[in-house]
């Protein structure tokens, strides 16, 4: 079986991929603007922030992902493999859909930081009906798939490993924050009760 690929120096292969990474970077900036707006809203209502210490590592890791997505295919001459690339692109698009479903469901409560506004009920709508942390499913899928659109497997593997370690800290932080705010949260199963 022959695998057809385009060398990464082919402008028809790298150009669209660089545009994709640029669009994801722009989406990240839109997320940060949304998070800043939501942070002001939450803090004005007495929100308490949890896990501030791990936030810089999260920002650095996500920035490194975007850099690696561009650098690895260029420096290591990674080809575009259509079967892998198109599948990975479909996963990136699905991850973006899930992420923005989370953002829309949480509204002003969505944030890149862990902020809990006292007295607000937990959200059990949208993807939070099904999963406790659907946004992190989107992050995991996108972090593995985006580099693989152009066969940047080292970036995909490194991000996935480091991200899983960071998410271990992040999810525990959110679980503790939400359990503190609403003791019923800890006992609620993802499909049975409030997720956020």
Coordinates of N, CA, C and O in Angstrom, one line a residue, residues 62-145:
X62 N -0.2 26.1 26.1 CA -1.1 26.3 24.9 C -0.4 27.2 23.8 O -0.6 27.0 22.6
X63 N 0.4 28.1 24.3 CA 1.2 28.9 23.3 C 2.3 28.0 22.6 O 2.5 28.0 21.4
X64 N 2.9 27.1 23.4 CA 3.9 26.2 22.8 C 3.3 25.2 21.8 O 3.9 24.9 20.8
X65 N 2.0 24.8 22.1 CA 1.3 24.0 21.1 C 1.2 24.7 19.7 O 1.6 24.1 18.7
X66 N 0.8 25.9 19.7 CA 0.7 26.7 18.4 C 2.1 26.8 17.8 O 2.2 26.7 16.6
X67 N 3.1 27.1 18.6 CA 4.5 27.3 18.0 C 4.9 26.0 17.4 O 5.4 25.9 16.3
X68 N 4.7 24.9 18.2 CA 5.1 23.6 17.7 C 4.4 23.1 16.5 O 5.0 22.5 15.6
X69 N 3.1 23.5 16.4 CA 2.3 23.2 15.2 C 2.9 23.8 13.9 O 2.8 23.2 12.8
X70 N 3.5 24.9 14.0 CA 4.2 25.6 12.9 C 5.6 25.1 12.7 O 6.0 24.8 11.6
X71 N 6.4 25.1 13.8 CA 7.8 24.8 13.7 C 8.1 23.4 13.3 O 9.0 23.1 12.4
X72 N 7.4 22.4 13.9 CA 7.8 21.0 13.6 C 7.6 20.6 12.1 O 8.5 20.1 11.5
X73 N 6.5 21.0 11.4 CA 6.4 20.6 10.0 C 7.4 21.3 9.2 O 7.9 20.7 8.2
X74 N 7.8 22.6 9.5 CA 8.8 23.3 8.8 C 10.2 22.8 9.0 O 10.9 22.5 8.1
X75 N 10.5 22.6 10.3 CA 11.9 22.2 10.6 C 12.2 20.7 10.4 O 13.3 20.3 10.0
X76 N 11.2 19.9 10.5 CA 11.4 18.4 10.4 C 10.9 18.0 9.0 O 10.8 16.8 8.8
X77 N 10.4 18.9 8.2 CA 9.9 18.6 6.9 C 8.8 17.5 6.9 O 8.9 16.5 6.2
X78 N 7.9 17.7 7.8 CA 6.7 16.8 7.9 C 5.8 16.9 6.7 O 5.4 18.0 6.4
X79 N 5.4 15.8 6.2 CA 4.5 15.8 5.0 C 3.0 16.0 5.5 O 2.7 15.7 6.6
X80 N 2.2 16.3 4.5 CA 0.8 16.3 4.8 C 0.3 14.9 4.3 O 0.5 14.6 3.1
X81 N -0.2 14.1 5.2 CA -0.7 12.8 4.8 C -2.2 12.9 4.8 O -2.8 13.1 5.8
X82 N -2.8 12.8 3.6 CA -4.3 13.1 3.5 C -5.1 12.3 4.5 O -6.0 12.8 5.1
X83 N -4.9 11.0 4.6 CA -5.8 10.2 5.5 C -5.7 10.7 6.9 O -6.7 10.8 7.6
X84 N -4.5 11.0 7.4 CA -4.3 11.5 8.7 C -4.7 12.9 8.8 O -5.5 13.3 9.8
X85 N -4.3 13.7 7.9 CA -4.6 15.2 7.9 C -6.1 15.5 7.9 O -6.5 16.4 8.7
X86 N -6.8 14.9 7.0 CA -8.3 15.2 6.9 C -9.0 14.7 8.1 O -9.9 15.4 8.6
X87 N -8.6 13.5 8.6 CA -9.2 13.0 9.9 C -9.0 13.9 11.0 O -9.9 14.3 11.8
X88 N -7.7 14.4 11.2 CA -7.3 15.3 12.3 C -8.1 16.6 12.1 O -8.5 17.2 13.1
X89 N -8.2 17.1 10.9 CA -8.9 18.4 10.7 C -10.4 18.2 11.2 O -10.9 19.1 11.8
X90 N -11.0 17.1 10.9 CA -12.4 16.9 11.3 C -12.5 16.9 12.8 O -13.4 17.4 13.4
X91 N -11.5 16.3 13.5 CA -11.5 16.3 15.0 C -11.2 17.7 15.5 O -11.8 18.1 16.5
X92 N -10.4 18.5 14.9 CA -10.2 19.9 15.3 C -11.5 20.7 15.2 O -11.8 21.4 16.1
X93 N -12.2 20.5 14.1 CA -13.5 21.2 13.9 C -14.5 20.8 15.0 O -15.2 21.6 15.6
X94 N -14.6 19.5 15.2 CA -15.5 18.9 16.3 C -15.1 19.5 17.6 O -16.0 19.9 18.4
X95 N -13.8 19.6 17.9 CA -13.4 20.1 19.2 C -13.8 21.6 19.4 O -14.2 22.0 20.5
X96 N -13.6 22.3 18.3 CA -14.0 23.7 18.3 C -15.5 23.9 18.6 O -16.0 24.7 19.4
X97 N -16.3 23.0 17.9 CA -17.7 23.0 18.2 C -18.1 22.7 19.6 O -18.9 23.4 20.2
X98 N -17.4 21.7 20.2 CA -17.7 21.4 21.6 C -17.3 22.5 22.5 O -18.0 22.9 23.4
X99 N -16.1 23.1 22.2 CA -15.6 24.2 23.1 C -16.6 25.4 23.1 O -17.0 25.9 24.1
X100 N -17.1 25.8 21.9 CA -18.0 26.9 21.8 C -19.4 26.6 22.4 O -20.1 27.4 22.8
X101 N -19.8 25.3 22.3 CA -21.0 24.8 23.0 C -20.9 25.0 24.5 O -21.8 25.5 25.2
X102 N -19.7 24.7 25.0 CA -19.4 24.9 26.5 C -19.5 26.4 26.8 O -20.1 26.8 27.8
X103 N -18.9 27.2 26.0 CA -18.8 28.7 26.2 C -20.3 29.2 26.2 O -20.7 30.0 27.0
X104 N -21.0 28.8 25.2 CA -22.4 29.3 25.1 C -23.3 28.8 26.2 O -24.1 29.6 26.7
X105 N -23.1 27.6 26.7 CA -23.9 27.1 27.8 C -23.6 27.8 29.1 O -24.5 28.1 29.8
X106 N -22.3 28.0 29.3 CA -21.9 28.7 30.6 C -22.1 30.2 30.6 O -22.2 30.8 31.6
X107 N -22.2 30.8 29.4 CA -22.4 32.2 29.2 C -21.3 33.0 30.0 O -20.1 32.7 29.9
X108 N -21.7 33.9 30.8 CA -20.8 34.8 31.5 C -19.9 34.0 32.6 O -19.0 34.5 33.1
X109 N -20.3 32.8 32.9 CA -19.6 32.0 33.9 C -18.4 31.3 33.3 O -17.6 30.7 34.0
X110 N -18.4 31.2 31.9 CA -17.2 30.5 31.3 C -16.0 31.3 31.5 O -16.0 32.6 31.4
X111 N -14.9 30.7 31.7 CA -13.6 31.4 31.9 C -12.4 30.5 31.7 O -12.6 29.3 31.8
X112 N -11.3 31.1 31.4 CA -10.0 30.3 31.3 C -9.5 30.1 32.7 O -8.5 29.3 32.9
X113 N -10.0 30.9 33.7 CA -9.6 30.8 35.1 C -10.6 30.0 35.8 O -11.7 29.9 35.3
X114 N -10.3 29.6 37.0 CA -11.3 28.9 37.8 C -11.9 29.9 38.8 O -11.3 30.3 39.8
X115 N -13.1 30.4 38.5 CA -13.7 31.4 39.2 C -15.1 30.9 39.6 O -15.8 30.4 38.8
X116 N -15.5 31.0 40.9 CA -16.8 30.6 41.4 C -17.5 31.8 42.0 O -17.0 32.4 42.9
X117 N -18.6 32.1 41.4 CA -19.5 33.1 42.0 C -20.4 32.5 43.0 O -21.2 31.6 42.7
X118 N -20.3 33.0 44.3 CA -21.1 32.5 45.3 C -22.6 32.6 45.0 O -23.0 33.6 44.5
X119 N -23.4 31.6 45.4 CA -24.8 31.7 45.3 C -25.4 31.3 43.9 O -26.6 31.1 43.8
X120 N -24.6 31.2 42.9 CA -25.1 30.8 41.6 C -25.3 29.3 41.6 O -24.5 28.5 42.1
X121 N -26.4 28.8 41.0 CA -26.6 27.3 40.9 C -25.6 26.7 39.9 O -25.1 27.4 39.0
X122 N -25.3 25.5 40.1 CA -24.5 24.8 39.1 C -25.2 24.6 37.8 O -26.4 24.5 37.7
X123 N -24.4 24.6 36.7 CA -25.0 24.5 35.4 C -25.1 23.0 35.0 O -24.1 22.2 35.1
X124 N -26.2 22.5 34.6 CA -26.5 21.1 34.2 C -27.1 21.1 32.9 O -27.9 20.1 32.6
X125 N -26.8 22.0 32.0 CA -27.4 22.1 30.7 C -26.3 21.8 29.6 O -25.1 21.7 29.9
X126 N -26.7 21.7 28.4 CA -25.8 21.6 27.3 C -24.9 20.4 27.5 O -25.3 19.3 27.9
X127 N -23.6 20.5 27.1 CA -22.7 19.4 27.3 C -22.5 19.0 28.7 O -22.0 17.9 29.0
X128 N -22.8 19.9 29.7 CA -22.6 19.6 31.1 C -23.6 18.6 31.6 O -23.5 18.1 32.7
X129 N -24.7 18.3 30.8 CA -25.6 17.2 31.1 C -24.9 15.9 31.0 O -25.3 14.9 31.7
X130 N -23.9 15.8 30.2 CA -23.3 14.5 29.8 C -21.9 14.3 30.5 O -21.6 13.2 30.8
X131 N -21.2 15.4 30.6 CA -19.8 15.3 31.2 C -19.6 16.4 32.2 O -20.1 17.5 32.1
X132 N -18.7 16.1 33.2 CA -18.4 17.1 34.2 C -17.5 18.2 33.6 O -17.6 19.3 33.9
X133 N -16.6 17.8 32.7 CA -15.6 18.8 32.1 C -15.5 18.6 30.6 O -14.5 18.3 30.1
X134 N -16.6 18.9 29.9 CA -16.6 18.8 28.4 C -15.6 19.7 27.7 O -15.0 19.3 26.7
X135 N -15.3 20.8 28.3 CA -14.3 21.7 27.7 C -12.9 21.1 27.6 O -12.2 21.3 26.6
X136 N -12.6 20.3 28.6 CA -11.3 19.6 28.6 C -11.2 18.5 27.6 O -10.2 18.1 27.1
X137 N -12.4 17.9 27.3 CA -12.4 16.9 26.2 C -12.0 17.6 24.9 O -11.2 17.1 24.1
X138 N -12.6 18.8 24.7 CA -12.3 19.6 23.5 C -10.8 19.9 23.5 O -10.1 19.8 22.4
X139 N -10.2 20.3 24.6 CA -8.8 20.7 24.7 C -7.9 19.5 24.4 O -7.0 19.6 23.6
X140 N -8.2 18.3 24.9 CA -7.5 17.1 24.7 C -7.5 16.7 23.2 O -6.5 16.4 22.6
X141 N -8.7 16.7 22.6 CA -8.9 16.3 21.2 C -8.1 17.3 20.3 O -7.4 16.9 19.4
X142 N -8.4 18.6 20.5 CA -7.7 19.6 19.7 C -6.2 19.5 19.8 O -5.5 19.6 18.8
X143 N -5.7 19.4 21.0 CA -4.2 19.4 21.3 C -3.5 18.2 20.6 O -2.4 18.3 20.2
X144 N -4.2 17.1 20.5 CA -3.7 15.9 19.7 C -3.9 16.1 18.2 O -3.0 15.8 17.4
X145 N -5.0 16.6 17.8 CA -5.4 16.6 16.4 C -4.8 17.7 15.6 O -4.3 17.5 14.5

